Amino acid sequence: MSVGFRKRTTDEIFVIVKKRIWHIMLPTIAVFLAFAWVVPNLPDVYRSTTFLAVAPATISEKVAPSLTDDDLSQRLQSISQTVLSRSSLEGLIAKHSLYANEGGGGVPLELIVEKMRSDIEVIPEKSSDNKVSGFRISYEYTVAEVARRITAEIADKFIAAQMAESTQNAETTKEFIDAQLAQAKSNLDGLEIQRLEIMTRNVEALPESSQGLIAQLNGLRQREQTISKDKEGLITEKGRLHESIRAFNSQIRLIDNFGERETQEAVTQAARVEDTPAYGQLIQKRAEFSAKLESLKKQYREKHPEVLQAQTEINKINDELEKLALNTEKRVKQANLTVSRKAELQRKSIEIEKEKVEGQINQIELQIQQRDRDLQQNLVQIAALEAKINTIPNVKVALEGISNQYQSAKSNYDELLKKFNNAQQQVQRETNAQGESIRVIDPANLPETSETASKKPFFLGIGLAAGLAFGLFFAGVYEVPRLFKLQTIKDAEYYTGIPVLAAVPPLLKEEEKQRLKRVHLVRVFAAVLISIASVPVLIVVLQMTKIFERLS
């Protein structure tokens, strides 16, 4: 019977902890001392913040409509990419000598730029109606005044980039619409010139003849459709007849195969003389005469007339059998000829039907060729009519076409002219800063307290917890395997189910007891030395990984 694991009581756990107190305390003290050395020496980081709001336009919203949230978010993202670009941040780093320690320590400029970009935070803020009302910019640095100046410059860069981008977008839109407007004006002038040329060239022309030609052209179009449908029907019928020919060919192959098998069976049947009625009769007669001969031989001598007569009859029957065997080749030829003639007649009948179908296909091909000639002739007539319609000075039709094109071009030109005026007004609004813009509401503040000051106790608590966790883990490495072994009287009684009457402690001499104490003291002393030596190692690791700078 299996016994489950014995759960330890609180007193037993306390005894285990007391027994492994050095395993727990030494790592805890070592890790905490390393944190206590590094955390107070962390550089102070100051955060400066400024708030930029989206200021409404100074003129009517009908003239300068407000941007939507999507447009504003896209513009903010574009401006952020410009302001936080490598070239922009490198200028700030060089101007204010930022991150001098990193630069002097050989850190590549790309990593310094990434470090500064991570220290900058841009957070959009929304109003009560869930619309973007502005955004907050913050920057962290080890010097409070420098953090304030950098935050202010970044805000100025956002404002300048917004104005430059808005003006550039307006100018680009104006130039694009201006080019389209010029093209539309050129098209409009060209149509006006064409209309004047048609009117001047066909002053005395009459358009009445165009109606009759158009009616003829429609009739030819309908005739073309009819001929095409007839041709499609002929092609379908031709395909069906080709299917019939393939069916006839399959029947001919079947007749050939069946004829060959039937011929072989007839030849085999004709070659077997034993299966003929005459052969059977002759065999029967020979058997009768043979029986008679045997009976006569028992009564008479061999030269008796009746014996000789019976022998003569048997010889005649044998001669008839030989003649019958000689006629086998004739019967084979006759059977082969009969079967072949029958198969040939069937084949001829199918071939006649096949020839009829082939004749129908030839007729259909001739009809298809005739339809092709009719289509070609109809196309020639259509081309001739179209040429006549194009060459006849149909002033009314030409002017209506030109007028429709002119009206369409005029509508396009008016629409582009309206867009051009709006774009020109947009350029003026952006130039005069009358449109929707970004403005500083809360200037960059000068931070008085460090961001890391409030986090230092938290970091020390993390160090204490990490050291304690490592110590407990280290103690567990030694004690957990021992939990599965018999160590106490309770373990023995629990796992064996038998009460323990007496327990004999280890019987050691005084010298052995002293030696065990010395070994224990040496181990404790070695553990203390290792813990002391690990403190500077942990300090170096914490400083190289810069884990606190990342967490802060």
Coordinates of C-alpha atoms in Angstrom, one line a residue:
M1 CA 0.0 0.0 0.0
S2 CA 1.4 3.4 -1.1
V3 CA 1.7 6.2 1.5
G4 CA 1.4 9.8 0.5
F5 CA 3.9 12.6 1.3
R6 CA 3.8 13.7 4.9
K7 CA 3.0 17.4 5.3
R8 CA 5.3 19.2 7.7
T9 CA 3.9 21.2 10.5
T10 CA 4.7 24.9 11.2
D11 CA 7.1 24.0 14.0
E12 CA 8.9 21.6 11.7
I13 CA 9.2 24.2 9.0
F14 CA 10.5 26.7 11.6
V15 CA 13.1 24.1 12.7
I16 CA 14.2 23.7 9.0
V17 CA 14.5 27.5 8.6
K18 CA 16.5 27.8 11.8
K19 CA 18.7 25.0 10.6
R20 CA 19.4 26.7 7.3
I21 CA 19.4 30.3 8.6
W22 CA 22.9 30.9 7.2
H23 CA 21.9 29.7 3.7
I24 CA 19.0 32.2 3.8
M25 CA 20.6 35.2 5.5
L26 CA 24.0 35.3 3.7
P27 CA 22.5 35.6 0.1
T28 CA 19.9 38.1 1.4
I29 CA 22.6 40.3 3.1
A30 CA 24.9 40.1 0.0
V31 CA 22.2 41.0 -2.5
F32 CA 20.8 43.8 -0.2
L33 CA 24.3 45.2 0.3
A34 CA 24.9 45.3 -3.4
F35 CA 21.5 47.1 -4.0
A36 CA 22.2 49.4 -1.0
W37 CA 25.5 50.4 -2.6
V38 CA 24.1 50.9 -6.2
V39 CA 20.7 52.5 -5.5
P40 CA 21.8 55.5 -3.5
N41 CA 24.4 56.3 -6.2
L42 CA 21.9 56.3 -9.0
P43 CA 21.9 59.5 -10.9
D44 CA 19.0 61.8 -10.4
V45 CA 16.7 62.0 -13.4
Y46 CA 14.4 65.0 -13.8
R47 CA 11.3 65.1 -16.0
S48 CA 10.2 68.3 -17.6
T49 CA 6.7 68.5 -19.2
T50 CA 4.9 70.9 -21.5
F51 CA 1.4 70.8 -22.9
L52 CA 0.6 71.8 -26.5
A53 CA -3.0 72.3 -27.5
V54 CA -4.7 72.4 -30.8
A55 CA -5.9 76.0 -31.1
P56 CA -9.0 76.6 -33.3
A57 CA -8.9 78.7 -36.4
T58 CA -9.2 82.5 -35.9
I59 CA -11.6 82.8 -38.8
S60 CA -15.0 81.1 -39.6
E61 CA -15.1 77.3 -39.6
K62 CA -16.8 77.5 -43.0
V63 CA -13.7 79.1 -44.4
A64 CA -11.2 77.0 -42.4
P65 CA -12.9 73.7 -41.3
S66 CA -11.5 71.8 -38.3
L67 CA -9.3 68.8 -38.8
T68 CA -10.8 65.4 -37.9
D69 CA -9.3 63.1 -35.3
D70 CA -7.8 60.9 -38.0
D71 CA -6.3 63.8 -39.8
L72 CA -4.9 65.3 -36.6
S73 CA -3.5 61.9 -35.5
Q74 CA -1.8 61.4 -38.9
R75 CA -0.4 64.9 -38.8
L76 CA 0.9 64.5 -35.2
Q77 CA 2.5 61.2 -36.2
S78 CA 4.2 62.8 -39.2
I79 CA 5.4 65.8 -37.1
S80 CA 6.7 63.4 -34.4
Q81 CA 8.7 61.5 -37.0
T82 CA 10.2 64.8 -38.2
V83 CA 11.0 66.2 -34.8
L84 CA 12.3 62.8 -33.4
S85 CA 14.4 62.0 -36.4
R86 CA 18.1 61.3 -36.1
S87 CA 19.2 64.5 -37.6
S88 CA 17.0 66.6 -35.3
L89 CA 18.1 64.8 -32.2
E90 CA 21.7 64.8 -33.1
G91 CA 21.5 68.6 -33.4
L92 CA 20.1 68.8 -29.8
I93 CA 22.7 66.4 -28.5
A94 CA 25.6 68.4 -30.0
K95 CA 24.1 71.8 -29.0
H96 CA 23.6 71.0 -25.4
S97 CA 26.4 68.4 -25.0
L98 CA 23.9 65.8 -23.9
Y99 CA 24.9 62.3 -22.7
A100 CA 28.5 63.3 -22.3
N101 CA 29.3 60.3 -20.2
E102 CA 28.0 57.9 -22.8
G103 CA 29.8 59.7 -25.6
G104 CA 33.0 59.8 -23.7
G105 CA 32.7 56.1 -22.9
G106 CA 32.7 55.2 -26.5
V107 CA 29.0 54.5 -27.0
P108 CA 28.0 54.9 -30.7
L109 CA 26.0 58.0 -31.6
E110 CA 23.2 55.8 -32.9
L111 CA 22.7 54.3 -29.5
I112 CA 22.8 57.8 -27.9
V113 CA 20.1 59.0 -30.3
E114 CA 18.0 55.9 -29.4
K115 CA 18.5 56.6 -25.7
M116 CA 17.3 60.2 -26.1
R117 CA 14.4 59.1 -28.2
S118 CA 13.3 56.7 -25.5
D119 CA 13.6 59.5 -22.9
I120 CA 11.1 61.7 -24.9
E121 CA 7.4 60.9 -24.5
V122 CA 4.6 62.3 -26.6
I123 CA 1.1 61.5 -25.3
P124 CA -2.1 62.8 -27.1
E125 CA -4.8 64.0 -24.8
K126 CA -8.6 64.0 -25.5
S127 CA -11.3 66.3 -24.3
S128 CA -14.6 65.3 -22.7
D129 CA -16.2 64.8 -26.2
N130 CA -13.4 62.3 -27.0
K131 CA -11.7 64.5 -29.5
V132 CA -8.0 65.1 -29.5
S133 CA -7.5 68.5 -27.8
G134 CA -3.7 68.5 -27.6
F135 CA -0.7 66.4 -26.5
R136 CA 1.8 66.4 -23.7
I137 CA 5.6 66.3 -24.3
S138 CA 8.0 65.2 -21.5
Y139 CA 11.7 64.6 -21.4
E140 CA 14.0 63.1 -18.8
Y141 CA 17.6 64.1 -18.1
T142 CA 20.0 64.2 -15.2
V143 CA 20.1 68.0 -15.0
A144 CA 16.8 69.7 -14.3
E145 CA 17.5 73.0 -16.2
V146 CA 18.7 71.0 -19.3
A147 CA 15.6 68.9 -19.2
R148 CA 13.5 72.1 -19.2
R149 CA 15.4 73.7 -22.1
I150 CA 15.3 70.5 -24.2
T151 CA 11.5 70.1 -23.5
A152 CA 10.9 73.7 -24.6
E153 CA 13.0 73.3 -27.7
I154 CA 11.2 70.1 -28.6
A155 CA 7.9 71.9 -28.2
D156 CA 9.2 74.7 -30.5
K157 CA 10.2 72.1 -33.0
F158 CA 6.7 70.6 -33.0
I159 CA 5.1 74.0 -33.6
A160 CA 7.6 74.9 -36.3
A161 CA 7.2 71.5 -38.0
Q162 CA 3.5 71.8 -37.8
M163 CA 3.5 75.2 -39.5
A164 CA 6.0 74.1 -42.1
E165 CA 4.1 71.0 -42.9
S166 CA 0.8 72.8 -43.1
T167 CA 2.2 75.4 -45.3
Q168 CA 4.1 72.9 -47.4
N169 CA 0.9 70.7 -47.8
A170 CA -1.1 73.8 -48.8
E171 CA 1.5 74.9 -51.3
T172 CA 1.8 71.4 -52.8
T173 CA -2.0 71.1 -53.0
K174 CA -2.2 74.5 -54.7
E175 CA 0.5 73.7 -57.2
F176 CA -1.1 70.3 -58.0
I177 CA -4.5 71.9 -58.5
D178 CA -3.0 74.7 -60.5
A179 CA -1.4 72.2 -62.9
Q180 CA -4.8 70.4 -63.2
L181 CA -6.6 73.7 -63.7
A182 CA -4.2 74.7 -66.5
Q183 CA -4.7 71.3 -68.2
A184 CA -8.5 71.7 -67.9
K185 CA -8.4 75.2 -69.3
S186 CA -6.3 73.9 -72.3
N187 CA -8.9 71.2 -72.9
L188 CA -11.7 73.6 -72.7
D189 CA -10.1 76.0 -75.2
G190 CA -9.3 73.1 -77.5
L191 CA -13.0 72.0 -77.5
E192 CA -14.1 75.6 -78.2
I193 CA -11.7 75.8 -81.2
Q194 CA -13.1 72.4 -82.5
R195 CA -16.7 73.7 -82.2
L196 CA -15.8 76.9 -84.1
E197 CA -14.0 74.9 -86.8
I198 CA -17.0 72.6 -87.4
M199 CA -19.4 75.5 -87.5
T200 CA -17.2 77.4 -90.0
R201 CA -16.4 74.3 -92.2
N202 CA -20.1 73.1 -92.5
V203 CA -22.1 76.3 -92.7
E204 CA -24.2 75.1 -95.7
A205 CA -24.3 71.4 -94.8
L206 CA -27.6 69.5 -94.2
P207 CA -27.8 66.8 -91.6
E208 CA -31.0 65.0 -92.9
S209 CA -29.2 62.1 -94.6
S210 CA -27.7 60.9 -91.4
Q211 CA -30.9 59.3 -90.1
G212 CA -31.3 56.9 -93.0
L213 CA -27.6 55.8 -92.8
I214 CA -27.9 55.2 -89.1
A215 CA -31.0 53.0 -89.7
Q216 CA -29.1 51.0 -92.3
L217 CA -26.2 50.6 -90.0
N218 CA -28.5 49.2 -87.3
G219 CA -30.0 46.8 -89.8
L220 CA -26.5 45.6 -90.7
R221 CA -25.6 45.2 -87.0
Q222 CA -28.7 43.0 -86.5
R223 CA -27.9 41.0 -89.6
E224 CA -24.4 40.5 -88.2
Q225 CA -25.9 39.1 -85.0
T226 CA -28.2 36.8 -87.0
I227 CA -25.3 35.4 -89.1
S228 CA -23.2 34.9 -86.0
K229 CA -26.0 32.9 -84.3
D230 CA -26.5 30.8 -87.5
K231 CA -22.7 30.1 -87.5
E232 CA -22.7 29.1 -83.9
G233 CA -25.6 26.7 -84.6
L234 CA -23.7 25.2 -87.5
I235 CA -20.6 24.8 -85.4
T236 CA -22.7 23.1 -82.7
E237 CA -24.2 20.7 -85.3
K238 CA -20.7 20.0 -86.7
G239 CA -19.5 19.1 -83.2
R240 CA -22.5 16.7 -82.8
L241 CA -21.7 15.0 -86.1
H242 CA -18.1 14.6 -85.2
E243 CA -19.3 12.9 -82.0
S244 CA -21.4 10.6 -84.3
I245 CA -18.3 9.8 -86.4
R246 CA -16.4 8.9 -83.2
A247 CA -19.3 6.6 -82.2
F248 CA -19.2 5.0 -85.7
N249 CA -15.5 4.5 -85.4
S250 CA -16.0 2.8 -82.0
Q251 CA -18.6 0.5 -83.5
I252 CA -16.3 -0.4 -86.4
R253 CA -13.6 -1.3 -83.9
L254 CA -16.0 -3.4 -81.9
I255 CA -17.1 -5.2 -85.1
D256 CA -13.5 -5.9 -86.0
N257 CA -12.7 -7.2 -82.6
F258 CA -15.9 -9.3 -82.4
G259 CA -15.4 -10.5 -86.0
E260 CA -11.9 -11.7 -85.2
R261 CA -13.2 -13.6 -82.1
E262 CA -16.1 -15.1 -84.0
T263 CA -13.8 -16.1 -86.9
Q264 CA -11.5 -17.8 -84.4
E265 CA -14.4 -19.6 -82.8
A266 CA -15.8 -20.7 -86.2
V267 CA -12.4 -21.9 -87.4
T268 CA -11.9 -23.8 -84.2
Q269 CA -15.4 -25.4 -84.5
A270 CA -14.8 -26.3 -88.2
A271 CA -11.4 -27.7 -87.4
R272 CA -12.9 -30.2 -84.9
V273 CA -14.2 -33.0 -87.2
E274 CA -15.2 -34.9 -84.1
D275 CA -18.1 -32.5 -83.4
T276 CA -19.7 -33.0 -86.9
P277 CA -22.9 -35.2 -87.1
A278 CA -21.4 -37.3 -90.0
Y279 CA -18.4 -38.1 -87.9
G280 CA -20.6 -39.3 -85.0
Q281 CA -22.7 -41.5 -87.3
L282 CA -19.6 -43.1 -88.9
I283 CA -18.1 -43.8 -85.4
Q284 CA -21.4 -45.4 -84.4
K285 CA -21.5 -47.6 -87.5
R286 CA -17.9 -48.6 -87.0
A287 CA -18.6 -49.6 -83.5
E288 CA -21.6 -51.6 -84.6
F289 CA -19.6 -53.4 -87.3
S290 CA -16.7 -53.9 -84.9
A291 CA -19.0 -55.6 -82.4
K292 CA -20.5 -57.7 -85.2
L293 CA -17.0 -58.7 -86.4
E294 CA -16.0 -59.8 -83.0
S295 CA -19.2 -61.9 -82.7
L296 CA -18.6 -63.4 -86.2
K297 CA -15.0 -64.3 -85.4
K298 CA -16.2 -66.3 -82.4
Q299 CA -18.5 -68.3 -84.7
Y300 CA -16.6 -68.5 -88.0
R301 CA -13.1 -68.5 -89.3
E302 CA -11.5 -65.3 -90.6
K303 CA -12.0 -66.1 -94.2
H304 CA -15.7 -66.7 -93.8
P305 CA -17.7 -64.5 -96.2
E306 CA -19.6 -62.8 -93.4
V307 CA -16.4 -62.1 -91.5
L308 CA -14.8 -60.6 -94.6
Q309 CA -18.0 -58.7 -95.4
A310 CA -17.9 -57.1 -91.9
Q311 CA -14.2 -56.3 -92.2
T312 CA -14.9 -54.7 -95.6
E313 CA -17.6 -52.5 -94.1
I314 CA -15.2 -51.4 -91.3
N315 CA -12.6 -50.5 -93.9
K316 CA -15.1 -48.4 -95.8
I317 CA -16.1 -46.5 -92.7
N318 CA -12.4 -45.8 -91.9
D319 CA -12.0 -44.5 -95.5
E320 CA -15.0 -42.2 -95.0
L321 CA -13.5 -40.9 -91.7
E322 CA -10.3 -40.1 -93.5
K323 CA -12.2 -38.3 -96.3
L324 CA -14.1 -36.4 -93.6
A325 CA -10.8 -35.3 -92.0
L326 CA -9.5 -34.2 -95.4
N327 CA -12.6 -31.9 -95.9
T328 CA -11.7 -30.0 -92.6
E329 CA -9.6 -27.3 -94.4
K330 CA -12.5 -26.6 -96.8
R331 CA -14.9 -26.2 -93.8
V332 CA -12.4 -23.9 -92.1
K333 CA -12.2 -21.7 -95.2
Q334 CA -15.9 -21.7 -95.6
A335 CA -16.5 -20.8 -91.9
N336 CA -13.8 -18.0 -92.1
L337 CA -15.4 -16.7 -95.3
T338 CA -18.9 -16.7 -93.8
V339 CA -17.9 -14.9 -90.7
S340 CA -15.7 -12.4 -92.6
R341 CA -18.5 -11.7 -95.0
K342 CA -21.0 -11.0 -92.2
A343 CA -18.5 -8.7 -90.4
E344 CA -17.8 -6.9 -93.7
L345 CA -21.5 -6.4 -94.3
Q346 CA -21.9 -4.8 -90.9
R347 CA -18.8 -2.7 -91.4
K348 CA -19.9 -1.6 -94.8
S349 CA -23.3 -0.6 -93.3
I350 CA -21.7 1.5 -90.6
E351 CA -19.2 3.0 -93.1
I352 CA -22.1 4.1 -95.3
E353 CA -23.7 5.8 -92.3
K354 CA -20.3 7.4 -91.5
E355 CA -19.9 8.6 -95.1
K356 CA -23.4 10.2 -94.9
V357 CA -22.4 12.0 -91.7
E358 CA -19.1 13.1 -93.3
G359 CA -21.1 14.4 -96.2
Q360 CA -23.2 16.4 -93.8
I361 CA -20.1 17.7 -92.1
N362 CA -18.8 18.8 -95.5
Q363 CA -22.1 20.6 -96.2
I364 CA -22.0 22.3 -92.8
E365 CA -18.4 23.4 -93.4
L366 CA -19.5 24.9 -96.7
Q367 CA -22.3 26.6 -94.9
I368 CA -19.9 27.9 -92.3
Q369 CA -17.6 29.2 -95.0
Q370 CA -20.6 30.9 -96.6
R371 CA -21.5 32.5 -93.2
D372 CA -17.9 33.7 -92.9
R373 CA -18.2 35.3 -96.3
D374 CA -21.5 36.8 -95.4
L375 CA -20.0 38.2 -92.2
Q376 CA -17.0 39.6 -94.1
Q377 CA -19.3 41.1 -96.7
N378 CA -21.5 42.6 -93.9
L379 CA -18.4 44.0 -92.2
V380 CA -17.4 45.6 -95.4
Q381 CA -20.8 47.2 -95.7
I382 CA -20.8 48.4 -92.1
A383 CA -17.3 49.9 -92.6
A384 CA -18.6 51.6 -95.8
L385 CA -21.6 53.0 -93.9
E386 CA -19.5 54.1 -91.0
A387 CA -17.1 55.8 -93.4
K388 CA -20.0 57.6 -95.0
I389 CA -21.4 58.7 -91.7
N390 CA -18.0 59.9 -90.6
T391 CA -17.4 61.7 -93.9
I392 CA -20.9 63.3 -94.2
P393 CA -20.8 66.7 -92.6
N394 CA -23.4 66.0 -89.9
V395 CA -23.2 69.3 -88.2
K396 CA -25.9 68.6 -85.7
V397 CA -24.4 65.4 -84.4
A398 CA -20.8 66.8 -84.4
L399 CA -21.9 69.9 -82.5
E400 CA -23.9 67.9 -80.0
G401 CA -20.9 65.7 -79.3
I402 CA -18.6 68.7 -79.0
S403 CA -21.2 70.5 -76.8
N404 CA -21.5 67.6 -74.4
Q405 CA -17.7 67.3 -74.1
Y406 CA -17.5 71.1 -73.7
Q407 CA -20.1 71.0 -70.8
S408 CA -18.3 68.2 -69.1
A409 CA -14.9 70.0 -69.5
K410 CA -16.6 73.2 -68.2
S411 CA -18.0 71.5 -65.1
N412 CA -14.5 70.0 -64.4
Y413 CA -12.9 73.4 -64.9
D414 CA -15.3 75.1 -62.5
E415 CA -14.8 72.4 -59.9
L416 CA -11.0 72.7 -60.2
L417 CA -11.3 76.5 -60.0
K418 CA -13.2 76.2 -56.8
K419 CA -10.6 73.8 -55.4
F420 CA -7.8 76.2 -56.5
N421 CA -9.5 79.1 -54.7
N422 CA -9.8 77.0 -51.5
A423 CA -6.2 75.9 -51.8
Q424 CA -5.1 79.6 -52.2
Q425 CA -7.1 80.6 -49.2
Q426 CA -5.5 77.7 -47.3
V427 CA -2.1 78.9 -48.2
Q428 CA -3.0 82.4 -47.0
R429 CA -4.4 81.0 -43.7
E430 CA -1.3 79.0 -43.0
T431 CA 1.0 81.9 -43.9
N432 CA -1.0 84.3 -41.6
A433 CA -1.4 81.5 -38.9
Q434 CA -5.2 81.9 -39.2
G435 CA -6.0 78.2 -39.4
E436 CA -6.1 75.5 -36.9
S437 CA -2.6 75.3 -35.2
I438 CA -0.6 73.9 -32.3
R439 CA 0.2 76.3 -29.5
V440 CA 2.0 76.0 -26.1
I441 CA -0.5 76.1 -23.2
D442 CA 1.8 75.0 -20.4
P443 CA 5.4 75.9 -20.9
A444 CA 8.1 73.4 -20.0
N445 CA 8.4 73.4 -16.2
L446 CA 11.6 73.2 -14.1
P447 CA 11.4 70.0 -12.2
E448 CA 12.4 70.3 -8.5
T449 CA 12.4 66.6 -7.5
S450 CA 14.1 63.7 -9.1
E451 CA 12.0 60.9 -10.7
T452 CA 14.3 58.3 -9.2
A453 CA 14.2 59.7 -5.6
S454 CA 10.8 58.2 -5.0
K455 CA 11.8 54.9 -6.5
K456 CA 15.0 54.3 -4.5
P457 CA 13.1 52.7 -1.5
F458 CA 11.2 50.6 -3.9
F459 CA 14.5 49.4 -5.5
L460 CA 15.9 48.6 -2.0
G461 CA 12.8 46.6 -1.3
I462 CA 13.3 44.7 -4.6
G463 CA 16.9 44.0 -3.6
L464 CA 15.8 42.6 -0.2
A465 CA 13.1 40.5 -1.7
A466 CA 15.5 39.2 -4.4
G467 CA 18.1 38.3 -1.8
L468 CA 15.6 36.6 0.4
A469 CA 14.2 34.6 -2.6
F470 CA 17.7 33.5 -3.6
G471 CA 18.5 32.5 0.0
L472 CA 15.3 30.5 0.2
F473 CA 16.0 28.8 -3.1
F474 CA 19.6 28.0 -1.9
A475 CA 18.2 26.5 1.3
G476 CA 15.6 24.6 -0.7
V477 CA 18.3 23.0 -2.8
Y478 CA 19.7 21.3 0.3
E479 CA 16.4 20.6 2.2
V480 CA 13.9 19.6 -0.5
P481 CA 15.7 16.3 -1.3
R482 CA 15.9 15.5 2.5
L483 CA 12.1 15.8 2.8
F484 CA 11.8 12.5 0.9
K485 CA 14.0 10.7 3.4
L486 CA 13.4 9.4 6.9
Q487 CA 14.8 12.0 9.3
T488 CA 12.6 12.0 12.4
I489 CA 10.6 9.6 14.5
K490 CA 7.4 11.1 13.0
D491 CA 8.7 10.2 9.5
A492 CA 9.4 6.6 10.6
E493 CA 6.0 6.1 12.2
Y494 CA 4.2 7.8 9.3
Y495 CA 5.8 5.8 6.4
T496 CA 6.1 2.4 8.2
G497 CA 2.8 2.6 10.1
I498 CA 4.6 1.1 13.1
P499 CA 5.1 3.0 16.4
V500 CA 8.7 3.7 17.4
L501 CA 9.5 2.4 20.8
A502 CA 13.0 3.9 21.2
A503 CA 15.4 6.0 19.1
V504 CA 19.2 5.7 19.5
P505 CA 21.1 9.0 18.8
P506 CA 24.4 8.9 16.9
L507 CA 27.1 7.6 19.3
L508 CA 30.1 9.9 18.7
K509 CA 33.3 10.3 20.5
E510 CA 34.4 13.6 21.9
E511 CA 37.0 14.0 19.2
E512 CA 34.4 13.3 16.5
K513 CA 32.1 15.9 18.0
Q514 CA 34.9 18.5 18.0
R515 CA 35.8 17.7 14.4
L516 CA 32.2 18.1 13.3
K517 CA 32.0 21.5 15.0
R518 CA 35.2 22.6 13.3
V519 CA 33.9 21.5 9.9
H520 CA 30.7 23.4 10.5
L521 CA 32.6 26.6 11.5
V522 CA 34.8 26.3 8.4
R523 CA 31.8 26.0 6.2
V524 CA 30.1 29.0 7.8
F525 CA 33.3 31.0 7.4
A526 CA 33.7 30.0 3.8
A527 CA 30.1 30.9 3.1
V528 CA 30.7 34.3 4.7
L529 CA 33.8 34.9 2.6
I530 CA 31.9 33.9 -0.6
S531 CA 29.0 36.3 0.3
I532 CA 31.4 39.1 1.0
A533 CA 33.2 38.5 -2.3
S534 CA 29.9 38.3 -4.3
V535 CA 28.9 41.8 -3.2
P536 CA 31.3 43.7 -5.5
V537 CA 30.5 41.3 -8.3
L538 CA 26.8 42.0 -7.9
I539 CA 27.6 45.7 -7.8
V540 CA 29.5 45.6 -11.1
V541 CA 26.7 43.5 -12.7
L542 CA 24.0 45.9 -11.6
Q543 CA 26.0 48.9 -12.9
M544 CA 26.9 47.3 -16.2
T545 CA 23.3 46.2 -17.0
K546 CA 21.9 49.5 -15.9
I547 CA 18.7 47.8 -14.9
F548 CA 17.7 50.6 -12.6
E549 CA 17.9 53.2 -15.3
R550 CA 15.7 51.0 -17.5
L551 CA 13.1 50.5 -14.7
S552 CA 13.1 54.2 -13.8

